[in-house]
Amino acid sequence: MEFTASQIAGFINGKIIGDENAVITGVSPIERGEKGHMSFIAQDKFAEYLNTSECSVLIVSEKLLTKDSYNPTIIAVDDAYLSFQVLMNLYAEMQGRKSGIESNTHIHETAALGEEIYVGAFTYISEKVKIGAGSQIYPQVFIGKNVKIGKNCKIFSGVRIYDYCVIGDNCIVHSNTVVGSDGFGFQPSQDGYSKIPQLGNVVIEDDVEIGANCTIDRGTIGSTVIGKGTKIDNLIQIAHNVMIGQHNVIAAQAGIAGSATIGDWNQIGGQVGIVGHIKIGNQVKIQAQSGVNSSVKDGEILYGSPAISAGDFRRNYVHFRNFSEIVKRIDNIETNSKDQTNE
Amino acid sequence: MEFTASQIAGFINGKIIGDENAVITGVSPIERGEKGHMSFIAQDKFAEYLNTSECSVLIVSEKLLTKDSYNPTIIAVDDAYLSFQVLMNLYAEMQGRKSGIESNTHIHETAALGEEIYVGAFTYISEKVKIGAGSQIYPQVFIGKNVKIGKNCKIFSGVRIYDYCVIGDNCIVHSNTVVGSDGFGFQPSQDGYSKIPQLGNVVIEDDVEIGANCTIDRGTIGSTVIGKGTKIDNLIQIAHNVMIGQHNVIAAQAGIAGSATIGDWNQIGGQVGIVGHIKIGNQVKIQAQSGVNSSVKDGEILYGSPAISAGDFRRNYVHFRNFSEIVKRIDNIETNSKDQTNE
Amino acid sequence: MEFTASQIAGFINGKIIGDENAVITGVSPIERGEKGHMSFIAQDKFAEYLNTSECSVLIVSEKLLTKDSYNPTIIAVDDAYLSFQVLMNLYAEMQGRKSGIESNTHIHETAALGEEIYVGAFTYISEKVKIGAGSQIYPQVFIGKNVKIGKNCKIFSGVRIYDYCVIGDNCIVHSNTVVGSDGFGFQPSQDGYSKIPQLGNVVIEDDVEIGANCTIDRGTIGSTVIGKGTKIDNLIQIAHNVMIGQHNVIAAQAGIAGSATIGDWNQIGGQVGIVGHIKIGNQVKIQAQSGVNSSVKDGEILYGSPAISAGDFRRNYVHFRNFSEIVKRIDNIETNSKDQTNE
C-alpha cells in the first residue's frame, strides 16, 4: 500500500488541507496513529486527535474542522466514516483476486471448473465437483465428490467440504472450517452406540460468510441449510438438519443443536447455545452465553441460561447479586417475628 | 443414488402398494418430501403425510395404512423406522470404501501400512507409523512418528495426529481434529511461564468416533485415554491426562480439564465444562452449558454452573425467574411489619 | 527413549540405590507406574508408592527415603520434582529439532528463510515471507504473503497464517490454529450485511504459545496483539483488535470479543467470555465459564455470568441452591402474618 494524499482525495472526492504529496503506506486506528499512516475522524469525541495524531493523513468530516491548517494533511469530506469505508473497499479490491491453477494440485478429471478460477497448491478436488467462475480456492483445501461451489467464492486454506455439499455464489469460508462432517447420531443398545448413517448434505446459500474453525454437520437425511446473507463468526457449531434463514448474524463459539430452525435477521451472541428441535423466529436477539431451550417468538430479546426475557434476567440478576442481603432481611423478619411472639 | 421401489422392497422384505418401477434418487425428511425422493412414516403423528407427501416412495409401518392406494408408491413393512435404518446402512456401505495410495503423498520408508489401505494425496506419514488393514486416511492428513492406527479406521482430511499417539480399530476421526497436541502446562516464575514438556501421548480405544475440529491433548507423562465405544461431537476440548471410559456420549463444544476421570455410559451435554482432577462416575447426565466443579456419583443428573442436581436447579431457577416478585413480597412483609410496629 | 539408571543419575547428579543398569524406555505418572518406566516421588503423600510402584526406576526426594533398599531402583536427589523437570526438558531437547526443506513444498522465490530452518512437505510459503533461523514449519502449513516469523519458532501441521501477520521469536503454534482470519465486521442495511474490509493484521510477540484449533482474527485496521510470554490453550477465539498484554494464561474455549484490552499476568479460565471494548487490568483471575461484561480493575477475582466478585458469587450461589427453602420461609412468614392479622 502506497498512496499520496492527492490520490486518496481523488478516490473520495475530498478537499486537501496541507501537503498533497504526503505519502501513506498503511492505516491506523485513530487512537494509535502512526507516522506514514492514514486514519479518519468522523465523530466529535475523536476531534482532539486532529491536533495530536501522529498520522500523516487524516480523512475528516468537514463539520469537525475549525482551523486553517493542521499538522497532518487533512482530506475534508462530508462523512469521513463513509469515505473511509469506500477507500477500504477499494483497497481490498486492489489487493487483487488470485487466478490460475498452481502446480501440485489434485483435480479429478471429471471436475468442472469455471473461468478465471484460482486453485492453490496441495488442494484436492474430487470427482464431479463443479466450481463457478471467479471463485478462489486457496491452498490445501479438500473438496469431496459432487460438491458444487458457486461463482466468486473465496474458500481459504484448510477448509474441508465433504461429499455432496452445495455452496452458493459470493460466499466466503475461512480457514479450517469443516462443512458437511457427519451429524452426531447414534442408536444406543446394550453393547454400545451404533452409528446412524448421515446421508444428507449442507446447503449454503448466496452471500454467506463463515469464519474460521467452524463445524457445519450434514443432515441425517435432507440438508442442513444456511440462508442467504447470513454471517457466521469463528468456532461455531451448526448441527445436523439445522435450518438457518436469511441475514442472521451469529457470534463466535455459539452452538446450535440438531434440527433447530432459525428465522431471519436474528442476532445470536457469542457462546450462546440453542437446543435441538426448537424454532427461533425473526429479529430475535440472544445475549452472549445464553442457553435457549424453548422456541422463541419474533422480536424477543433473551438472556440467561436457561434464557428468559433479557429485561427480566437483568432485574432478577440484580437481586441475585444482593442475595446475601436479601437473606439477611428474611433472617431479620423471622427474628423480629419471634421477638413479637415471645413478647 | 438411484433405486426402484421394487429394489428397495427387496432389500427390506417389504410389500409394494403402487408403482413398483417408481424411481428414487435421494431421501428426504418426511416434513420436506421431494418428488423423486423416498422417506418413511413410522409414527401416527406423521400419518397425514401419507396423503400429502411429494415423495415418490414411502416406507410405512403396516399398521398406519388405512387405504388401498396412495399417491406415492408405498412399501409396507413391520417397523418403518427400523427398515429405513437398514436401508441407510446398506447405502452407506455401497458408497464404497476407498483404497489405494494416491500419488503425491509423503510416506516414510519405515512406515508399515496394512492391506487394502487408502492414503489420499498430500497426506504425510512419518517414520515408524503403523496403520492396520482396511483403514482409510483421507487427503492432507498429518501422522507423526511412531503413531499406531488400527484396522478399518476412517481418518478424514486435515486430521493431525502428533507423535506416539495410538488409535484402535474401527475408529472415525473427522476433519481438522487434532490428536496429541501439547497439554497446557507451564511453570510460573517472576520472569514468565516456562513450558513443562508434554511427553505422554493419547490413546484412543476401539470403536470411538470423534467429530470435527476437536482437540485432544497428550498426557504430560502417561496417556490421555478415550475408552472403547465413546462418541465425541465437534469442537470439544479434552485436556492432558483426562481418562474417559467406555460408551460415553459427549456433545459439541464441551470441555474437560486436565486429569479429570470420566466413567462409562455418561451423557455430557453441549458446552459443558468439567474442571480438572475430579471424577465423574457412570451413567451420569450433565445438562448443556453446565459447569461441573466437583466429583459426581453414579447416576446423577446435573444442571447449572456450578452444577447441582438437575431437579434442584430447575426448581430454584423458577424462583430466580420470579426473583423480582419474591423481593416485592419481602418488601411488603417489612412494610406491614413496620406498620404493625407503628401501631 | 532408552536410558539406564546410571545415565539418568548422571544427568541430575543423583545417588543410585539399587541396580544402576536398570533400563527405562518411558515415563509413567506415579499412580499408574509401569515396568520399564520411570517416575518420581517428591511429596509425602505419594511415599507409599516407594513400596508398591511397578516402575523400574524412581527419582525420589532424599528426605522421603527411610529404608536401605527398595524394589525399584531409586535415584535420590534433593528435590525430585525439580530433577524430573530437568530430565524432561533434556529429553524434549534430545528429541531433536527438525531441519532441512522436504521435497514437495511450495516456497515463493521471494521468501527469505533463515538458517537451519525446517519446512515440511505440502507447506505453502507465499511471496515476501520472512522466517528466522532455527524455526520449524511442519508439513501442510499455510503462510500468506509478507508474513514474518521470528527465530526458533515451532509452527505445527495445519496452521494457517494470513497475509501480513507477524510472529516473534520462540513462539509455538499448535495444529490447525488460524492466525489472521477476517474480523467479524459487517455494515447492516435493509438488504443485508455488507462486509467491512479487515485490513489490519495480527502481531504475536516473543515467547507466546498458542494451542490447537484457535482463531485469532486480524484487526479491522491496526493490529490484534498478543503480548510477550502469553500462553493460550486450545479452541480459543481472539477477535479483531483485541490487545492482550504479557504473561497471561488463557484456558481452553475462552473467547475475547472485539477491541477488548487485557493487561498483564491475568488468568482467564476455560469457556470464559469477555465482551468487546472493555479493559481488563493486571493480575485478574476469571473463573471458568464466567461472562465478563464490564471493565475489571487490577487484582480482582471474578465469577459468574455476568461476572461479579468471586466471593460474592459463591455466597449468593449458596442461597440460589437453597432458593426453594428460602421461598418456603417467606411463605411461612406470610402465613404467620396473616394468622396474626386474623387473630
mmCIF file of C-alpha atoms in Angstrom, chain B residues 70-308:
data_model
loop_
_atom_site.group_PDB
_atom_site.id
_atom_site.type_symbol
_atom_site.label_atom_id
_atom_site.label_comp_id
_atom_site.label_asym_id
_atom_site.label_seq_id
_atom_site.Cartn_x
_atom_site.Cartn_y
_atom_site.Cartn_z
ATOM 1 C CA TYR B 70 -51.936 -43.710 -2.116
ATOM 2 C CA ASN B 71 -50.330 -41.087 -4.289
ATOM 3 C CA PRO B 72 -46.766 -42.186 -3.574
ATOM 4 C CA THR B 73 -45.704 -45.766 -4.001
ATOM 5 C CA ILE B 74 -45.904 -47.379 -0.560
ATOM 6 C CA ILE B 75 -43.544 -50.045 0.749
ATOM 7 C CA ALA B 76 -45.294 -51.607 3.707
ATOM 8 C CA VAL B 77 -43.117 -53.124 6.432
ATOM 9 C CA ASP B 78 -43.413 -54.107 10.044
ATOM 10 C CA ASP B 79 -41.369 -51.240 11.504
ATOM 11 C CA ALA B 80 -40.655 -48.460 9.012
ATOM 12 C CA TYR B 81 -38.027 -46.782 11.228
ATOM 13 C CA LEU B 82 -36.001 -49.974 11.514
ATOM 14 C CA SER B 83 -36.307 -50.762 7.811
ATOM 15 C CA PHE B 84 -35.218 -47.269 6.922
ATOM 16 C CA GLN B 85 -32.124 -47.619 9.125
ATOM 17 C CA VAL B 86 -31.285 -50.906 7.429
ATOM 18 C CA LEU B 87 -31.535 -49.194 4.046
ATOM 19 C CA MET B 88 -29.414 -46.240 5.091
ATOM 20 C CA ASN B 89 -26.692 -48.533 6.394
ATOM 21 C CA LEU B 90 -26.794 -50.556 3.196
ATOM 22 C CA TYR B 91 -26.488 -47.382 1.194
ATOM 23 C CA ALA B 92 -23.632 -46.052 3.303
ATOM 24 C CA GLU B 93 -21.770 -49.300 2.689
ATOM 25 C CA MET B 94 -22.488 -49.169 -1.029
ATOM 26 C CA GLN B 95 -20.813 -45.771 -1.169
ATOM 27 C CA GLY B 96 -17.742 -47.891 -1.130
ATOM 28 C CA ARG B 97 -14.584 -47.722 0.814
ATOM 29 C CA LYS B 98 -11.667 -46.024 -0.824
ATOM 30 C CA SER B 99 -8.444 -47.927 -1.328
ATOM 31 C CA GLY B 100 -5.047 -47.468 -2.883
ATOM 32 C CA ILE B 101 -2.322 -44.932 -2.319
ATOM 33 C CA GLU B 102 -2.726 -41.781 -4.358
ATOM 34 C CA SER B 103 0.221 -40.046 -5.921
ATOM 35 C CA ASN B 104 1.741 -37.090 -4.138
ATOM 36 C CA THR B 105 1.813 -38.498 -0.626
ATOM 37 C CA HIS B 106 4.758 -38.365 1.778
ATOM 38 C CA ILE B 107 5.160 -41.804 3.353
ATOM 39 C CA HIS B 108 8.315 -42.577 5.321
ATOM 40 C CA GLU B 109 10.059 -45.759 4.223
ATOM 41 C CA THR B 110 9.820 -47.202 7.736
ATOM 42 C CA ALA B 111 6.032 -46.846 7.888
ATOM 43 C CA ALA B 112 4.118 -50.147 7.891
ATOM 44 C CA LEU B 113 0.811 -49.969 6.054
ATOM 45 C CA GLY B 114 -1.744 -52.795 6.196
ATOM 46 C CA GLU B 115 -3.617 -54.281 3.266
ATOM 47 C CA GLU B 116 -6.397 -52.544 1.364
ATOM 48 C CA ILE B 117 -5.478 -49.247 2.898
ATOM 49 C CA TYR B 118 -6.346 -45.855 1.385
ATOM 50 C CA VAL B 119 -3.944 -42.927 1.602
ATOM 51 C CA GLY B 120 -5.087 -39.689 -0.037
ATOM 52 C CA ALA B 121 -2.888 -37.137 -1.754
ATOM 53 C CA PHE B 122 -0.873 -34.648 0.314
ATOM 54 C CA THR B 123 -1.049 -36.879 3.379
ATOM 55 C CA TYR B 124 2.136 -37.044 5.467
ATOM 56 C CA ILE B 125 3.065 -40.269 7.248
ATOM 57 C CA SER B 126 6.161 -40.137 9.467
ATOM 58 C CA GLU B 127 8.725 -42.756 10.419
ATOM 59 C CA LYS B 128 7.686 -45.996 12.108
ATOM 60 C CA VAL B 129 3.969 -45.324 11.737
ATOM 61 C CA LYS B 130 1.787 -48.456 11.674
ATOM 62 C CA ILE B 131 -1.650 -48.461 10.059
ATOM 63 C CA GLY B 132 -3.926 -51.529 10.133
ATOM 64 C CA ALA B 133 -5.659 -53.201 7.192
ATOM 65 C CA GLY B 134 -8.618 -51.501 5.589
ATOM 66 C CA SER B 135 -8.052 -48.104 7.174
ATOM 67 C CA GLN B 136 -8.767 -45.023 5.073
ATOM 68 C CA ILE B 137 -6.545 -41.997 5.544
ATOM 69 C CA TYR B 138 -8.043 -39.103 3.582
ATOM 70 C CA PRO B 139 -6.030 -36.388 1.827
ATOM 71 C CA GLN B 140 -3.981 -33.817 3.727
ATOM 72 C CA VAL B 141 -3.730 -35.751 6.997
ATOM 73 C CA PHE B 142 -0.621 -35.455 9.199
ATOM 74 C CA ILE B 143 0.561 -38.512 11.136
ATOM 75 C CA GLY B 144 3.552 -38.058 13.438
ATOM 76 C CA LYS B 145 6.268 -40.580 14.133
ATOM 77 C CA ASN B 146 5.556 -43.889 15.859
ATOM 78 C CA VAL B 147 1.797 -43.367 15.658
ATOM 79 C CA LYS B 148 -0.259 -46.576 15.558
ATOM 80 C CA ILE B 149 -3.668 -46.692 13.873
ATOM 81 C CA GLY B 150 -5.750 -49.882 13.962
ATOM 82 C CA LYS B 151 -7.877 -51.622 11.356
ATOM 83 C CA ASN B 152 -10.848 -50.196 9.450
ATOM 84 C CA CYS B 153 -10.403 -46.658 10.671
ATOM 85 C CA LYS B 154 -11.510 -43.583 8.758
ATOM 86 C CA ILE B 155 -9.332 -40.527 9.296
ATOM 87 C CA PHE B 156 -10.805 -37.565 7.424
ATOM 88 C CA SER B 157 -8.999 -34.776 5.635
ATOM 89 C CA GLY B 158 -6.940 -32.405 7.754
ATOM 90 C CA VAL B 159 -6.713 -34.517 10.917
ATOM 91 C CA ARG B 160 -3.377 -34.063 12.771
ATOM 92 C CA ILE B 161 -2.027 -36.858 14.927
ATOM 93 C CA TYR B 162 1.105 -35.991 16.892
ATOM 94 C CA ASP B 163 3.994 -38.404 17.593
ATOM 95 C CA TYR B 164 3.427 -41.619 19.567
ATOM 96 C CA CYS B 165 -0.381 -41.474 19.727
ATOM 97 C CA VAL B 166 -2.363 -44.707 19.421
ATOM 98 C CA ILE B 167 -5.747 -45.214 17.761
ATOM 99 C CA GLY B 168 -7.638 -48.524 17.972
ATOM 100 C CA ASP B 169 -9.755 -50.397 15.416
ATOM 101 C CA ASN B 170 -12.907 -49.099 13.714
ATOM 102 C CA CYS B 171 -12.372 -45.515 14.794
ATOM 103 C CA ILE B 172 -13.607 -42.475 12.868
ATOM 104 C CA VAL B 173 -11.943 -39.082 13.258
ATOM 105 C CA HIS B 174 -13.497 -36.154 11.407
ATOM 106 C CA SER B 175 -11.750 -33.332 9.623
ATOM 107 C CA ASN B 176 -9.335 -30.965 11.313
ATOM 108 C CA THR B 177 -9.406 -32.670 14.683
ATOM 109 C CA VAL B 178 -6.042 -32.556 16.469
ATOM 110 C CA VAL B 179 -4.908 -35.577 18.493
ATOM 111 C CA GLY B 180 -1.895 -35.284 20.757
ATOM 112 C CA SER B 181 -1.093 -31.577 20.837
ATOM 113 C CA ASP B 182 0.795 -30.448 23.940
ATOM 114 C CA GLY B 183 -1.100 -30.236 27.211
ATOM 115 C CA PHE B 184 -1.383 -26.765 28.733
ATOM 116 C CA GLY B 185 1.289 -26.973 31.416
ATOM 117 C CA PHE B 186 3.584 -24.144 32.483
ATOM 118 C CA GLN B 187 5.785 -23.401 35.465
ATOM 119 C CA PRO B 188 5.285 -19.799 36.647
ATOM 120 C CA SER B 189 8.223 -17.674 37.718
ATOM 121 C CA GLN B 190 8.840 -13.967 38.127
ATOM 122 C CA ASP B 191 10.049 -13.775 34.534
ATOM 123 C CA GLY B 192 7.107 -15.578 32.999
ATOM 124 C CA TYR B 193 5.844 -19.051 32.349
ATOM 125 C CA SER B 194 8.216 -21.791 31.267
ATOM 126 C CA LYS B 195 6.932 -24.786 29.375
ATOM 127 C CA ILE B 196 6.579 -28.139 31.114
ATOM 128 C CA PRO B 197 7.413 -30.711 28.432
ATOM 129 C CA GLN B 198 4.424 -32.835 27.481
ATOM 130 C CA LEU B 199 5.931 -36.274 26.956
ATOM 131 C CA GLY B 200 2.920 -38.570 27.170
ATOM 132 C CA ASN B 201 0.537 -39.481 24.364
ATOM 133 C CA VAL B 202 -3.124 -40.034 23.514
ATOM 134 C CA VAL B 203 -4.669 -43.496 23.434
ATOM 135 C CA ILE B 204 -7.978 -43.864 21.622
ATOM 136 C CA GLU B 205 -9.565 -47.286 22.053
ATOM 137 C CA ASP B 206 -11.671 -49.239 19.542
ATOM 138 C CA ASP B 207 -14.973 -48.048 18.073
ATOM 139 C CA VAL B 208 -14.512 -44.408 19.049
ATOM 140 C CA GLU B 209 -15.885 -41.640 16.826
ATOM 141 C CA ILE B 210 -14.559 -38.105 17.175
ATOM 142 C CA GLY B 211 -16.165 -35.142 15.395
ATOM 143 C CA ALA B 212 -14.582 -32.255 13.535
ATOM 144 C CA ASN B 213 -12.246 -29.606 14.956
ATOM 145 C CA CYS B 214 -11.772 -31.288 18.349
ATOM 146 C CA THR B 215 -8.552 -31.023 20.361
ATOM 147 C CA ILE B 216 -7.275 -33.925 22.435
ATOM 148 C CA ASP B 217 -4.063 -33.081 24.256
ATOM 149 C CA ARG B 218 -1.339 -35.617 25.003
ATOM 150 C CA GLY B 219 -0.570 -36.531 28.625
ATOM 151 C CA THR B 220 2.188 -34.672 30.430
ATOM 152 C CA ILE B 221 3.505 -38.078 31.312
ATOM 153 C CA GLY B 222 1.360 -41.116 30.700
ATOM 154 C CA SER B 223 -1.646 -41.059 28.421
ATOM 155 C CA THR B 224 -4.837 -39.177 27.785
ATOM 156 C CA VAL B 225 -7.316 -42.008 27.193
ATOM 157 C CA ILE B 226 -10.641 -42.221 25.365
ATOM 158 C CA GLY B 227 -12.341 -45.519 26.101
ATOM 159 C CA LYS B 228 -13.937 -48.029 23.765
ATOM 160 C CA GLY B 229 -17.152 -47.020 22.045
ATOM 161 C CA THR B 230 -17.167 -43.416 23.271
ATOM 162 C CA LYS B 231 -18.614 -40.895 20.815
ATOM 163 C CA ILE B 232 -17.424 -37.287 20.753
ATOM 164 C CA ASP B 233 -19.124 -34.489 18.819
ATOM 165 C CA ASN B 234 -17.448 -31.388 17.282
ATOM 166 C CA LEU B 235 -15.235 -28.636 18.760
ATOM 167 C CA ILE B 236 -14.603 -30.493 22.005
ATOM 168 C CA GLN B 237 -11.570 -29.986 24.240
ATOM 169 C CA ILE B 238 -10.062 -32.951 26.087
ATOM 170 C CA ALA B 239 -7.111 -31.793 28.184
ATOM 171 C CA HIS B 240 -3.960 -33.661 29.175
ATOM 172 C CA ASN B 241 -4.242 -36.856 31.192
ATOM 173 C CA VAL B 242 -8.028 -36.955 31.068
ATOM 174 C CA MET B 243 -9.241 -40.563 31.355
ATOM 175 C CA ILE B 244 -12.573 -41.224 29.631
ATOM 176 C CA GLY B 245 -14.203 -44.639 29.988
ATOM 177 C CA GLN B 246 -16.419 -46.613 27.626
ATOM 178 C CA HIS B 247 -19.603 -45.710 25.773
ATOM 179 C CA ASN B 248 -19.799 -42.077 26.724
ATOM 180 C CA VAL B 249 -21.581 -39.537 24.548
ATOM 181 C CA ILE B 250 -20.169 -36.008 24.645
ATOM 182 C CA ALA B 251 -21.987 -33.215 22.809
ATOM 183 C CA ALA B 252 -20.435 -30.341 20.872
ATOM 184 C CA GLN B 253 -18.234 -27.670 22.432
ATOM 185 C CA ALA B 254 -17.901 -29.428 25.790
ATOM 186 C CA GLY B 255 -14.544 -29.141 27.525
ATOM 187 C CA ILE B 256 -12.889 -31.456 30.037
ATOM 188 C CA ALA B 257 -9.949 -30.054 32.008
ATOM 189 C CA GLY B 258 -6.713 -31.809 32.895
ATOM 190 C CA SER B 259 -6.636 -35.158 34.715
ATOM 191 C CA ALA B 260 -10.403 -35.450 35.100
ATOM 192 C CA THR B 261 -11.635 -39.049 35.154
ATOM 193 C CA ILE B 262 -14.909 -39.979 33.448
ATOM 194 C CA GLY B 263 -16.520 -43.407 33.919
ATOM 195 C CA ASP B 264 -18.777 -45.301 31.489
ATOM 196 C CA TRP B 265 -22.108 -44.625 29.794
ATOM 197 C CA ASN B 266 -22.254 -40.947 30.714
ATOM 198 C CA GLN B 267 -24.080 -38.303 28.679
ATOM 199 C CA ILE B 268 -22.358 -34.942 28.652
ATOM 200 C CA GLY B 269 -24.310 -32.073 27.085
ATOM 201 C CA GLY B 270 -23.153 -29.371 24.712
ATOM 202 C CA GLN B 271 -20.904 -26.570 26.019
ATOM 203 C CA VAL B 272 -20.495 -28.332 29.366
ATOM 204 C CA GLY B 273 -17.294 -27.622 31.278
ATOM 205 C CA ILE B 274 -15.718 -30.154 33.646
ATOM 206 C CA VAL B 275 -12.888 -28.927 35.874
ATOM 207 C CA GLY B 276 -9.635 -30.773 36.287
ATOM 208 C CA HIS B 277 -8.760 -33.581 38.704
ATOM 209 C CA ILE B 278 -12.357 -34.600 39.525
ATOM 210 C CA LYS B 279 -14.065 -37.938 38.993
ATOM 211 C CA ILE B 280 -17.355 -38.454 37.155
ATOM 212 C CA GLY B 281 -18.951 -41.856 37.858
ATOM 213 C CA ASN B 282 -21.085 -43.905 35.472
ATOM 214 C CA GLN B 283 -24.449 -43.208 33.822
ATOM 215 C CA VAL B 284 -24.299 -39.561 34.799
ATOM 216 C CA LYS B 285 -26.235 -36.990 32.743
ATOM 217 C CA ILE B 286 -24.960 -33.431 32.553
ATOM 218 C CA GLN B 287 -27.264 -30.846 31.000
ATOM 219 C CA ALA B 288 -25.955 -28.473 28.331
ATOM 220 C CA GLN B 289 -23.872 -25.465 29.471
ATOM 221 C CA SER B 290 -23.416 -26.875 32.981
ATOM 222 C CA GLY B 291 -20.140 -26.394 34.818
ATOM 223 C CA VAL B 292 -19.127 -29.367 36.942
ATOM 224 C CA ASN B 293 -16.609 -28.480 39.641
ATOM 225 C CA SER B 294 -16.692 -31.437 41.996
ATOM 226 C CA SER B 295 -16.805 -35.205 41.679
ATOM 227 C CA VAL B 296 -20.083 -36.853 40.698
ATOM 228 C CA LYS B 297 -21.589 -40.166 41.791
ATOM 229 C CA ASP B 298 -23.122 -42.783 39.514
ATOM 230 C CA GLY B 299 -26.492 -41.994 38.043
ATOM 231 C CA GLU B 300 -26.680 -38.326 38.995
ATOM 232 C CA ILE B 301 -28.327 -35.763 36.727
ATOM 233 C CA LEU B 302 -26.702 -32.340 36.902
ATOM 234 C CA TYR B 303 -27.540 -28.850 35.708
ATOM 235 C CA GLY B 304 -26.282 -25.316 36.238
ATOM 236 C CA SER B 305 -22.965 -23.547 36.583
ATOM 237 C CA PRO B 306 -21.715 -24.561 39.052
ATOM 238 C CA ALA B 307 -23.770 -27.707 38.519
ATOM 239 C CA ILE B 308 -26.144 -29.105 41.120
#
